[in-house]
Short mmCIF file of C-alpha atoms and ligand atoms in Angstrom, two decimals:
data_model
loop_
_atom_site.label_atom_id
_atom_site.label_comp_id
_atom_site.label_asym_id
_atom_site.label_seq_id
_atom_site.Cartn_x
_atom_site.Cartn_y
_atom_site.Cartn_z
CA UNK A 16 -15.90 31.18 33.90
CA UNK A 17 -16.21 27.56 34.98
CA UNK A 18 -15.68 26.60 38.61
CA UNK A 19 -15.23 23.46 40.66
CA UNK A 20 -17.66 22.76 43.50
CA UNK A 21 -15.96 20.30 45.83
CA UNK A 22 -17.25 18.55 48.94
CA UNK A 23 -14.15 17.60 50.88
CA UNK A 24 -13.44 14.73 53.24
CA UNK A 25 -13.20 11.73 50.91
CA UNK A 26 -9.81 9.97 51.00
CA UNK A 27 -8.68 9.42 47.39
CA UNK A 28 -8.52 5.71 46.58
CA UNK A 29 -7.83 3.82 43.34
CA UNK A 30 -5.75 4.21 40.18
CA UNK A 31 -4.97 7.33 38.14
CA UNK A 32 -3.20 7.26 34.76
CA UNK A 33 -0.72 10.05 33.95
CA UNK A 34 -0.59 11.72 30.54
CA UNK A 35 2.26 13.17 28.49
CA UNK A 36 4.36 15.98 29.98
CA UNK A 37 3.00 19.45 29.09
CA UNK A 38 6.44 21.06 29.37
CA UNK A 39 8.08 18.43 27.18
CA UNK A 40 5.29 18.62 24.59
CA UNK A 41 5.54 22.42 24.35
CA UNK A 42 9.24 22.21 23.45
CA UNK A 43 8.79 19.22 21.14
CA UNK A 44 5.82 20.64 19.21
CA UNK A 45 7.95 23.71 18.49
CA UNK A 46 11.04 21.69 17.52
CA UNK A 47 8.87 19.60 15.15
CA UNK A 48 8.68 22.52 12.68
CA UNK A 49 12.48 22.35 12.17
CA UNK A 50 12.10 19.65 9.52
CA UNK A 51 10.18 19.92 6.23
CA UNK A 52 9.08 16.32 6.65
CA UNK A 53 6.13 15.09 8.68
CA UNK A 54 6.50 14.47 12.41
CA UNK A 55 4.04 12.26 14.33
CA UNK A 56 3.70 13.00 18.06
CA UNK A 57 1.90 10.63 20.43
CA UNK A 58 0.93 10.92 24.12
CA UNK A 59 0.56 14.70 23.93
CA UNK A 60 -1.66 16.01 26.75
CA UNK A 61 -5.02 17.50 25.71
CA UNK A 62 -4.67 20.75 27.69
CA UNK A 63 -5.18 24.36 26.66
CA UNK A 64 -1.46 25.31 26.63
CA UNK A 65 -0.79 22.58 24.07
CA UNK A 66 -3.81 23.46 21.98
CA UNK A 67 -2.74 27.14 22.03
CA UNK A 68 0.77 26.27 20.83
CA UNK A 69 -0.57 24.05 18.05
CA UNK A 70 -2.64 27.08 17.05
CA UNK A 71 0.48 29.25 17.10
CA UNK A 72 2.51 27.02 14.78
CA UNK A 73 -0.39 26.63 12.39
CA UNK A 74 -0.76 30.43 12.44
CA UNK A 75 2.77 30.76 11.02
CA UNK A 76 1.88 28.19 8.36
CA UNK A 77 2.83 24.75 9.69
CA UNK A 78 0.42 21.97 8.69
CA UNK A 79 -1.09 20.54 11.88
CA UNK A 80 -3.36 17.51 11.80
CA UNK A 81 -4.88 16.38 15.11
CA UNK A 82 -5.53 12.63 14.71
CA UNK A 83 -7.01 12.30 18.22
CA UNK A 84 -6.78 13.99 21.64
CA UNK A 85 -3.25 12.68 22.19
CA UNK A 86 -1.85 12.34 18.66
CA UNK A 87 -0.87 15.06 16.17
CA UNK A 88 1.10 15.23 12.93
CA UNK A 89 3.08 18.38 12.13
CA UNK A 90 4.75 19.40 8.88
CA UNK A 91 6.89 22.55 8.88
CA UNK A 92 7.43 22.76 5.11
CA UNK A 93 4.42 25.08 4.70
CA UNK A 94 5.66 27.71 7.16
CA UNK A 95 5.25 31.04 5.38
CA UNK A 96 7.05 33.43 7.69
CA UNK A 97 9.35 33.60 10.66
CA UNK A 98 7.38 36.13 12.68
CA UNK A 99 5.03 35.25 15.51
CA UNK A 100 1.97 37.31 16.42
CA UNK A 101 1.81 39.07 19.83
CA UNK A 102 -1.60 37.54 20.66
CA UNK A 103 -0.11 34.08 20.31
CA UNK A 104 2.71 34.66 22.79
CA UNK A 105 0.21 36.34 25.15
CA UNK A 106 -1.78 33.12 24.99
CA UNK A 107 1.17 30.78 25.41
CA UNK A 108 4.50 32.16 26.63
CA UNK A 109 6.29 28.97 25.63
CA UNK A 110 5.95 30.16 22.03
CA UNK A 111 9.29 31.79 22.78
CA UNK A 112 10.66 28.38 21.82
CA UNK A 113 9.87 29.44 18.25
CA UNK A 114 12.90 31.73 18.56
CA UNK A 115 15.33 28.80 18.76
CA UNK A 116 13.44 26.67 16.25
CA UNK A 117 13.05 29.38 13.58
CA UNK A 118 16.63 30.63 14.00
CA UNK A 119 17.92 27.06 13.75
CA UNK A 120 15.94 26.40 10.56
CA UNK A 121 15.69 29.79 8.81
CA UNK A 122 18.51 31.69 10.58
CA UNK A 123 16.01 34.41 11.42
CA UNK A 124 12.96 34.98 13.66
CA UNK A 125 10.66 37.69 14.91
CA UNK A 126 9.00 36.79 18.22
CA UNK A 127 7.26 39.13 20.70
CA UNK A 128 8.98 39.41 24.07
CA UNK A 129 6.88 37.33 26.51
CA UNK A 130 5.44 39.35 29.40
CA UNK A 131 5.69 38.46 33.10
CA UNK A 132 3.25 36.19 34.82
CA UNK A 133 1.71 35.72 38.24
CA UNK A 134 4.54 33.55 39.58
CA UNK A 135 7.19 36.17 38.98
CA UNK A 136 9.20 38.09 36.40
CA UNK A 137 10.11 35.72 33.61
CA UNK A 138 13.03 37.35 31.74
CA UNK A 139 14.59 35.57 28.77
CA UNK A 140 17.99 37.29 28.94
CA UNK A 141 19.80 33.94 29.16
CA UNK A 142 18.04 32.71 26.01
CA UNK A 143 19.13 35.84 24.12
CA UNK A 144 22.70 35.78 25.50
CA UNK A 145 23.15 32.20 24.32
CA UNK A 146 21.80 32.96 20.85
CA UNK A 147 24.03 36.04 20.56
CA UNK A 148 27.05 33.87 21.41
CA UNK A 149 26.08 31.77 18.37
CA UNK A 150 26.26 34.78 16.07
CA UNK A 151 22.61 35.86 16.20
CA UNK A 152 22.04 39.63 15.94
CA UNK A 153 19.23 40.54 18.30
CA UNK A 154 17.23 43.78 18.31
CA UNK A 155 14.30 44.56 20.58
CA UNK A 156 11.86 46.84 18.77
CA UNK A 157 8.26 47.67 19.75
CA UNK A 158 8.16 44.69 22.10
CA UNK A 159 9.44 42.26 19.48
CA UNK A 160 12.68 40.30 19.39
CA UNK A 161 14.09 40.66 15.88
CA UNK A 162 16.79 38.03 15.39
CA UNK A 163 18.96 37.21 12.37
CA UNK A 164 22.20 35.25 11.90
CA UNK A 165 24.46 35.67 8.86
CA UNK A 166 26.45 32.71 10.11
CA UNK A 167 24.81 30.67 12.89
CA UNK A 168 27.78 28.97 14.50
CA UNK A 169 28.47 26.82 17.55
CA UNK A 170 29.61 28.41 20.83
CA UNK A 171 30.65 27.56 24.38
CA UNK A 172 27.80 28.89 26.52
CA UNK A 173 27.68 29.07 30.31
CA UNK A 174 24.18 29.64 31.74
CA UNK A 175 24.16 31.84 34.87
CA UNK A 176 21.07 29.85 36.01
CA UNK A 177 20.09 26.31 35.02
CA UNK A 178 17.17 27.69 33.01
CA UNK A 179 14.89 25.10 31.40
CA UNK A 180 13.72 27.48 28.69
CA UNK A 181 17.16 28.85 27.87
CA UNK A 182 18.65 25.34 27.72
CA UNK A 183 15.97 24.13 25.30
CA UNK A 184 15.93 27.28 23.14
CA UNK A 185 19.71 27.30 22.73
CA UNK A 186 19.74 23.53 22.12
CA UNK A 187 17.21 23.93 19.28
CA UNK A 188 19.18 26.70 17.55
CA UNK A 189 22.47 24.81 18.04
CA UNK A 190 20.99 21.68 16.42
CA UNK A 191 21.26 23.34 12.99
CA UNK A 192 24.18 25.71 13.62
CA UNK A 193 27.58 25.28 11.97
CA UNK A 194 29.96 23.43 14.29
CA UNK A 195 29.80 22.47 17.93
CA UNK A 196 27.96 24.06 20.86
CA UNK A 197 28.51 23.32 24.55
CA UNK A 198 25.94 24.40 27.11
CA UNK A 199 27.39 24.52 30.64
CA UNK A 200 25.14 24.63 33.72
CA UNK A 201 22.34 23.26 31.53
CA UNK A 202 18.94 22.40 33.04
CA UNK A 203 18.56 18.66 33.70
CA UNK A 204 14.75 18.31 33.86
CA UNK A 205 13.18 15.22 32.21
CA UNK A 206 11.48 17.52 29.69
CA UNK A 207 14.89 18.86 28.61
CA UNK A 208 16.02 15.26 28.08
CA UNK A 209 12.81 14.47 26.18
CA UNK A 210 13.33 17.46 23.87
CA UNK A 211 16.93 16.33 23.19
CA UNK A 212 15.82 12.73 22.55
CA UNK A 213 13.16 14.02 20.16
CA UNK A 214 15.66 16.19 18.24
CA UNK A 215 18.06 13.24 18.05
CA UNK A 216 15.23 11.10 16.63
CA UNK A 217 15.03 13.71 13.83
CA UNK A 218 18.76 13.33 13.11
CA UNK A 219 20.26 15.88 15.50
CA UNK A 220 23.50 15.15 17.35
CA UNK A 221 22.99 16.02 21.02
CA UNK A 222 24.88 14.40 23.86
CA UNK A 223 24.75 14.89 27.64
CA UNK A 224 21.11 15.97 28.02
CA UNK A 225 20.17 15.31 31.66
CA UNK A 226 23.63 16.35 32.84
CA UNK A 227 24.84 19.91 33.39
CA UNK A 228 26.90 19.85 30.19
CA UNK A 229 25.12 19.35 26.86
CA UNK A 230 27.16 19.04 23.65
CA UNK A 231 25.52 19.63 20.26
CA UNK A 232 27.10 19.12 16.85
CA UNK A 233 25.11 21.07 14.24
CA UNK A 234 23.58 19.24 11.24
CA UNK A 235 22.29 20.57 7.92
CA UNK A 236 18.88 18.93 7.88
CA UNK A 237 16.44 17.17 10.19
CA UNK A 238 14.06 14.43 9.06
CA UNK A 239 10.69 12.84 9.82
CA UNK A 240 10.13 10.96 13.05
CA UNK A 241 7.42 9.46 15.27
CA UNK A 242 7.81 10.21 18.95
CA UNK A 243 5.89 9.61 22.19
CA UNK A 244 6.06 12.27 24.92
CA UNK A 245 7.50 11.36 28.33
CA UNK A 246 4.98 11.03 31.24
CA UNK A 247 4.29 14.26 33.15
CA UNK A 248 6.19 14.20 36.46
CA UNK A 249 4.30 17.26 37.75
CA UNK A 250 0.88 15.80 36.98
CA UNK A 251 2.02 12.61 38.75
CA UNK A 252 3.39 14.55 41.73
CA UNK A 253 0.13 16.50 42.01
CA UNK A 254 -1.91 13.29 42.45
CA UNK A 255 0.70 11.95 44.91
CA UNK A 256 0.17 15.10 47.03
CA UNK A 257 -3.62 14.78 46.71
CA UNK A 258 -3.44 11.27 48.16
CA UNK A 259 -1.21 12.50 51.00
CA UNK A 260 -3.47 15.46 51.82
CA UNK A 261 -6.70 13.40 51.86
CA UNK A 262 -5.33 10.37 53.76
CA UNK A 263 -5.84 8.26 50.67
CA UNK A 264 -4.27 5.23 49.03
CA UNK A 265 -3.69 5.54 45.27
CA UNK A 266 -1.71 3.95 42.46
CA UNK A 267 -0.32 6.53 40.01
CA UNK A 268 0.25 4.67 36.73
CA UNK A 269 2.24 5.39 33.53
CA UNK A 270 5.06 7.18 35.39
CA UNK A 271 8.87 7.01 35.52
CA UNK A 272 9.51 6.66 39.30
CA UNK A 273 13.03 8.07 38.98
CA UNK A 274 11.55 11.43 37.88
CA UNK A 275 9.48 11.52 41.08
CA UNK A 276 12.32 10.87 43.54
CA UNK A 277 12.24 14.33 45.16
CA UNK A 278 8.51 14.01 45.89
CA UNK A 279 8.85 10.37 46.97
CA UNK A 280 11.63 11.27 49.41
CA UNK A 281 9.66 14.10 51.02
CA UNK A 282 6.36 12.19 51.26
CA UNK A 283 8.19 9.25 52.85
CA UNK A 284 9.96 11.60 55.28
CA UNK A 285 6.65 13.06 56.53
CA UNK A 286 5.06 9.63 57.05
CA UNK A 287 3.48 8.41 53.81
CA UNK A 288 3.96 4.88 52.53
CA UNK A 289 5.41 5.25 48.99
CA UNK A 290 6.02 2.09 46.94
CA UNK A 291 7.75 2.21 43.53
CA UNK A 292 7.01 -0.25 40.72
CA UNK A 293 8.33 -0.29 37.12
CA UNK A 294 5.91 2.31 35.75
CA UNK A 295 3.68 2.96 38.75
CA UNK A 296 3.93 4.44 42.22
CA UNK A 297 1.70 3.89 45.24
CA UNK A 298 1.09 6.60 47.85
CA UNK A 299 -0.75 5.75 51.05
CA UNK A 300 -1.29 8.11 54.00
CA UNK A 301 -3.08 6.49 56.93
CA UNK A 302 -2.01 8.78 59.77
CA UNK A 303 -1.43 12.48 60.44
CA UNK A 304 1.70 13.57 58.58
CA UNK A 305 4.72 15.32 60.08
CA UNK A 306 6.47 18.63 59.41
CA UNK A 307 9.46 19.02 57.09
CA UNK A 308 11.57 21.63 55.24
CA UNK A 309 11.39 22.13 51.49
CA UNK A 310 13.78 24.07 49.25
CA UNK A 311 12.79 24.27 45.59
CA UNK A 312 15.74 23.66 43.25
CA UNK A 313 16.40 22.82 39.60
CA UNK A 314 16.02 19.08 38.83
CA UNK A 315 16.76 16.70 40.49
CA UNK A 316 15.91 18.97 43.46
CA UNK A 317 12.35 19.48 44.69
CA UNK A 318 10.48 21.05 41.73
CA UNK A 319 9.10 24.58 42.04
CA UNK A 320 6.02 23.35 40.15
CA UNK A 321 5.24 21.11 43.14
CA UNK A 322 5.73 23.80 45.80
CA UNK A 323 2.07 24.92 46.21
CA UNK A 324 0.79 21.33 46.34
CA UNK A 325 3.35 20.42 49.03
CA UNK A 326 2.36 23.49 51.04
CA UNK A 327 -1.22 22.18 51.19
CA UNK A 328 -0.05 18.79 52.48
CA UNK A 329 2.07 20.51 55.16
CA UNK A 330 -0.75 22.90 56.14
CA UNK A 331 -2.47 19.90 57.79
CA UNK A 332 0.70 18.17 59.02
CA UNK A 333 1.79 18.07 62.67
CA UNK A 334 4.32 20.78 63.54
CA UNK A 335 5.82 23.81 61.79
CA UNK A 336 7.22 23.39 58.27
CA UNK A 337 9.25 25.74 56.10
CA UNK A 338 9.24 26.12 52.32
CA UNK A 339 11.89 28.19 50.55
CA UNK A 340 11.10 29.09 46.93
CA UNK A 341 14.43 29.51 45.14
CA UNK A 342 13.28 29.56 41.52
CA UNK A 343 10.57 32.22 41.15
CA UNK A 344 10.16 35.49 43.01
CA UNK A 345 6.44 35.44 43.75
CA UNK A 346 5.14 31.92 43.86
CA UNK A 347 3.21 32.24 47.15
CA UNK A 348 0.15 34.06 45.76
CA UNK A 349 -2.05 31.09 46.78
CA UNK A 350 -1.26 31.52 50.50
CA UNK A 351 -4.00 34.11 51.14
CA UNK A 352 -6.56 31.85 49.46
CA UNK A 353 -5.39 28.90 51.54
CA UNK A 354 -5.73 31.03 54.67
CA UNK A 355 -9.45 31.38 53.87
CA UNK A 356 -9.65 27.62 54.40
CA UNK A 357 -7.96 27.88 57.79
CA UNK A 358 -4.32 27.32 56.85
CA UNK A 359 -1.76 29.18 58.96
CA UNK A 360 1.09 30.28 56.70
CA UNK A 361 3.39 33.30 57.10
CA UNK A 362 5.38 34.39 54.06
CA UNK A 363 8.61 36.32 54.58
CA UNK A 364 10.45 37.03 51.32
CA UNK A 365 10.90 33.72 49.52
CA UNK A 366 10.13 31.60 52.57
CA UNK A 367 6.78 30.34 53.88
CA UNK A 368 6.44 29.21 57.51
CA UNK A 369 3.55 26.75 57.78
CA UNK A 370 2.03 25.95 61.19
CA UNK A 371 0.15 22.71 60.63
CA UNK A 372 -3.49 22.69 61.71
CA UNK A 373 -5.83 19.77 62.41
CA UNK A 374 -8.42 20.71 59.82
CA UNK A 375 -9.14 22.92 56.85
CA UNK A 376 -12.69 24.11 56.15
CA UNK A 377 -14.30 24.58 52.75
CA UNK A 378 -14.43 28.10 51.30
CA UNK A 379 -14.77 30.03 48.05
CA UNK A 380 -11.26 30.53 46.62
CA UNK A 381 -9.84 32.10 43.47
CA UNK A 382 -7.06 30.47 41.44
CA UNK A 383 -4.04 32.73 40.74
CA UNK A 384 -2.09 30.36 38.46
CA UNK A 385 -1.81 26.80 37.17
CA UNK A 386 -0.04 24.96 39.99
CA UNK A 387 -1.60 27.08 42.76
CA UNK A 388 -4.97 26.12 41.26
CA UNK A 389 -4.16 22.43 41.54
CA UNK A 390 -3.04 23.02 45.12
CA UNK A 391 -6.30 24.80 46.05
CA UNK A 392 -8.27 21.86 44.63
CA UNK A 393 -6.21 19.51 46.82
CA UNK A 394 -6.96 21.74 49.82
CA UNK A 395 -10.69 21.63 49.01
CA UNK A 396 -10.57 17.83 48.75
CA UNK A 397 -8.89 17.68 52.18
CA UNK A 398 -11.15 20.28 53.81
CA UNK A 399 -14.38 19.71 55.74
CA UNK A 400 -17.43 21.00 53.91
CA UNK A 401 -17.97 22.55 50.50
CA UNK A 402 -15.53 24.70 48.53
CA UNK A 403 -15.93 26.62 45.30
CA UNK A 404 -12.71 26.95 43.29
CA UNK A 405 -13.04 29.79 40.79
CA UNK A 406 -11.14 30.56 37.55
CA UNK A 407 -10.33 26.93 36.83
CA UNK A 408 -9.32 27.95 33.30
CA UNK A 409 -5.79 28.27 34.75
CA UNK A 410 -5.89 24.64 35.90
CA UNK A 411 -7.09 23.47 32.49
CA UNK A 412 -3.86 24.86 31.03
CA UNK A 413 -1.91 21.92 32.42
CA UNK A 414 -4.19 19.17 33.78
CA UNK A 415 -6.16 16.99 31.37
CA UNK A 416 -9.59 15.82 32.69
CA UNK A 417 -8.60 16.92 36.20
CA UNK A 418 -12.07 16.62 37.72
CA UNK A 419 -12.79 13.33 35.92
CA UNK A 420 -9.58 11.71 37.19
CA UNK A 421 -10.27 12.96 40.73
CA UNK A 422 -13.89 11.78 40.60
CA UNK A 423 -12.64 8.32 39.59
CA UNK A 424 -10.51 8.38 42.77
CA UNK A 425 -13.61 9.05 44.87
CA UNK A 426 -13.55 12.84 45.02
CA UNK A 427 -16.88 14.67 45.28
CA UNK A 428 -16.15 17.32 42.61
CA UNK A 429 -18.30 18.96 39.97
CA UNK A 430 -17.29 21.36 37.19
CA UNK A 431 -20.03 23.98 36.92
CA UNK A 432 -20.71 27.17 35.07
CA UNK A 433 -20.20 30.06 37.56
CA UNK A 434 -23.77 31.30 37.06
CA UNK A 435 -25.01 28.17 38.82
CA UNK A 436 -23.14 28.79 42.06
CA UNK A 437 -24.38 31.01 44.87
CA UNK A 438 -22.15 31.10 47.94
CA UNK A 439 -20.87 27.54 48.27
CA UNK A 440 -23.93 25.96 46.73
CA UNK A 441 -24.82 24.89 43.22
CA UNK A 442 -28.27 26.23 42.40
CA UNK A 443 -30.27 24.16 39.98
CA UNK A 444 -31.23 26.27 36.96
CA UNK A 445 -34.20 24.94 35.03
CA UNK A 446 -32.73 23.72 31.72
C1 EPZ B 505 9.89 26.14 32.83
O1 EPZ B 505 9.73 27.54 32.80
C2 EPZ B 505 8.50 25.57 33.02
N1 EPZ B 505 7.66 25.98 31.91
C3 EPZ B 505 7.91 26.08 34.34
O2 EPZ B 505 6.68 25.38 34.52
C4 EPZ B 505 8.84 25.67 35.47
O3 EPZ B 505 8.34 26.22 36.68
C5 EPZ B 505 10.26 26.20 35.22
O4 EPZ B 505 10.72 25.73 33.92
C6 EPZ B 505 11.25 25.73 36.27
O5 EPZ B 505 11.27 24.34 36.29
C7 EPZ B 505 7.80 25.33 30.73
O6 EPZ B 505 8.60 24.42 30.60
C8 EPZ B 505 6.89 25.78 29.62
P1 EPZ B 505 13.38 28.70 33.84
P2 EPZ B 505 10.98 28.48 32.34
O7 EPZ B 505 13.91 29.37 32.64
O8 EPZ B 505 11.75 27.78 31.30
C9 EPZ B 505 15.07 32.78 35.60
C10 EPZ B 505 4.39 25.14 34.89
O9 EPZ B 505 3.71 25.31 35.93
N2 EPZ B 505 15.46 33.08 34.22
O10 EPZ B 505 13.98 27.40 34.28
O11 EPZ B 505 10.46 29.84 32.07
C11 EPZ B 505 13.55 32.76 35.75
O12 EPZ B 505 13.07 34.06 35.98
C12 EPZ B 505 5.46 26.15 34.52
O13 EPZ B 505 4.28 24.15 34.13
C13 EPZ B 505 16.20 34.23 33.98
O14 EPZ B 505 16.51 34.98 34.89
O15 EPZ B 505 11.82 28.50 33.70
C14 EPZ B 505 13.36 31.87 36.94
O16 EPZ B 505 13.56 32.62 38.12
C15 EPZ B 505 5.49 27.34 35.49
N3 EPZ B 505 16.56 34.51 32.70
C16 EPZ B 505 14.51 30.85 36.81
O17 EPZ B 505 15.46 31.43 35.91
C17 EPZ B 505 16.25 33.67 31.65
O18 EPZ B 505 16.63 33.97 30.50
C18 EPZ B 505 14.10 29.50 36.24
O19 EPZ B 505 13.41 29.77 35.04
C19 EPZ B 505 15.50 32.51 31.93
C20 EPZ B 505 15.12 32.23 33.22
#
């Protein structure tokens, strides 16, 4: 497996351009199959999760034509069946969005139940409850969700948790249901709004996305559209944290500053200079940062997908910080790896107590999941000496050209094949 070899200590300086939001693109690529006309998507990120989902929809028969890294056309008229293969959902759990899309379009679907993952149990009970309220009969057999609706009708649905996935899945099915659907306690993330805007551009009738009440009036058909994916707030936040952790000064371009407000507020509070422009944000950290408290919450609260990266920033800050993870039940798996670099973090239940230390030192660390992987890279960039970050395939799921963008900011980072690394050193193998 590929690894990163990183020599830490360089403050990140310069500009970095943000790509399309992975979590918006996953929902939108799935929704695109709901019309039999051709959909053109621009600004999609070239990351393995997206490429896996494009593979999944072409597996069920959609016509997918990749014009370039960031542009794809999709036509759902050639879909031959409404059942999704287990291997596909193993590869990309977001293929559970096919449930809402296929039920909306064909009033039936067969999708394997997604398994858990390293950040916690990932049930989809709220997705299924919402679909059942809309008249979908759901059976779970041999690990598959078998869903069919004689009469897919609107419903008034209250989500026990503001689940991103459940909001989007129910919204997709409701788009082509008979009558009106209301989703109460809906998720408000920018990628939920982007999915709603995309569906509306295909002729759906969705109002209130971005608030906790979304109202959908079902339509018979959806039509062609061209759509550009919203910038990725988590990719942007990750570079903001990298600048903070390395004492850098960077401009993060192609962003929507409003989406970054939770990160901006916290970085400002701990002593960074954060300047907002129309579609750019500057983060400068020229002194040792201070402690703070973080509670992860649904948007617009501090995002759970930024929790590991913030922990790295605080592991070098002055004082004792506290992070409470309220969204997932085991999103602190990176703490033991961070401890190998000298961080002092105690995890009790869903809370991490971080005693800031003056310095981190390079070490060999293993990546447990996507966002923890990005956080461990940030730690390696901020540490003294050389680190080897293993299993970077997790990072490549959600960060396009991660090492190239960091190198452009002055990072000393190489992507190498694992056979070329002994200890913390790259050994030259005669070509
Ligand atoms: C989405 O996951 C994102 N993934 C996650 O990003 C993100 O961390 C999460 O939203 C929260 O923002 C995609 O968009 C593909 P949820 P999702 O449903 O939809 C519980 C990344 O790094 N829950 O909002 O699965 C669930 O267990 C990934 O890009 C139920 O109990 O998240 C969790 O505790 C990681 N029953 C909480 O709700 C359900 O039916 C929030 O989950 C659904 C969710």
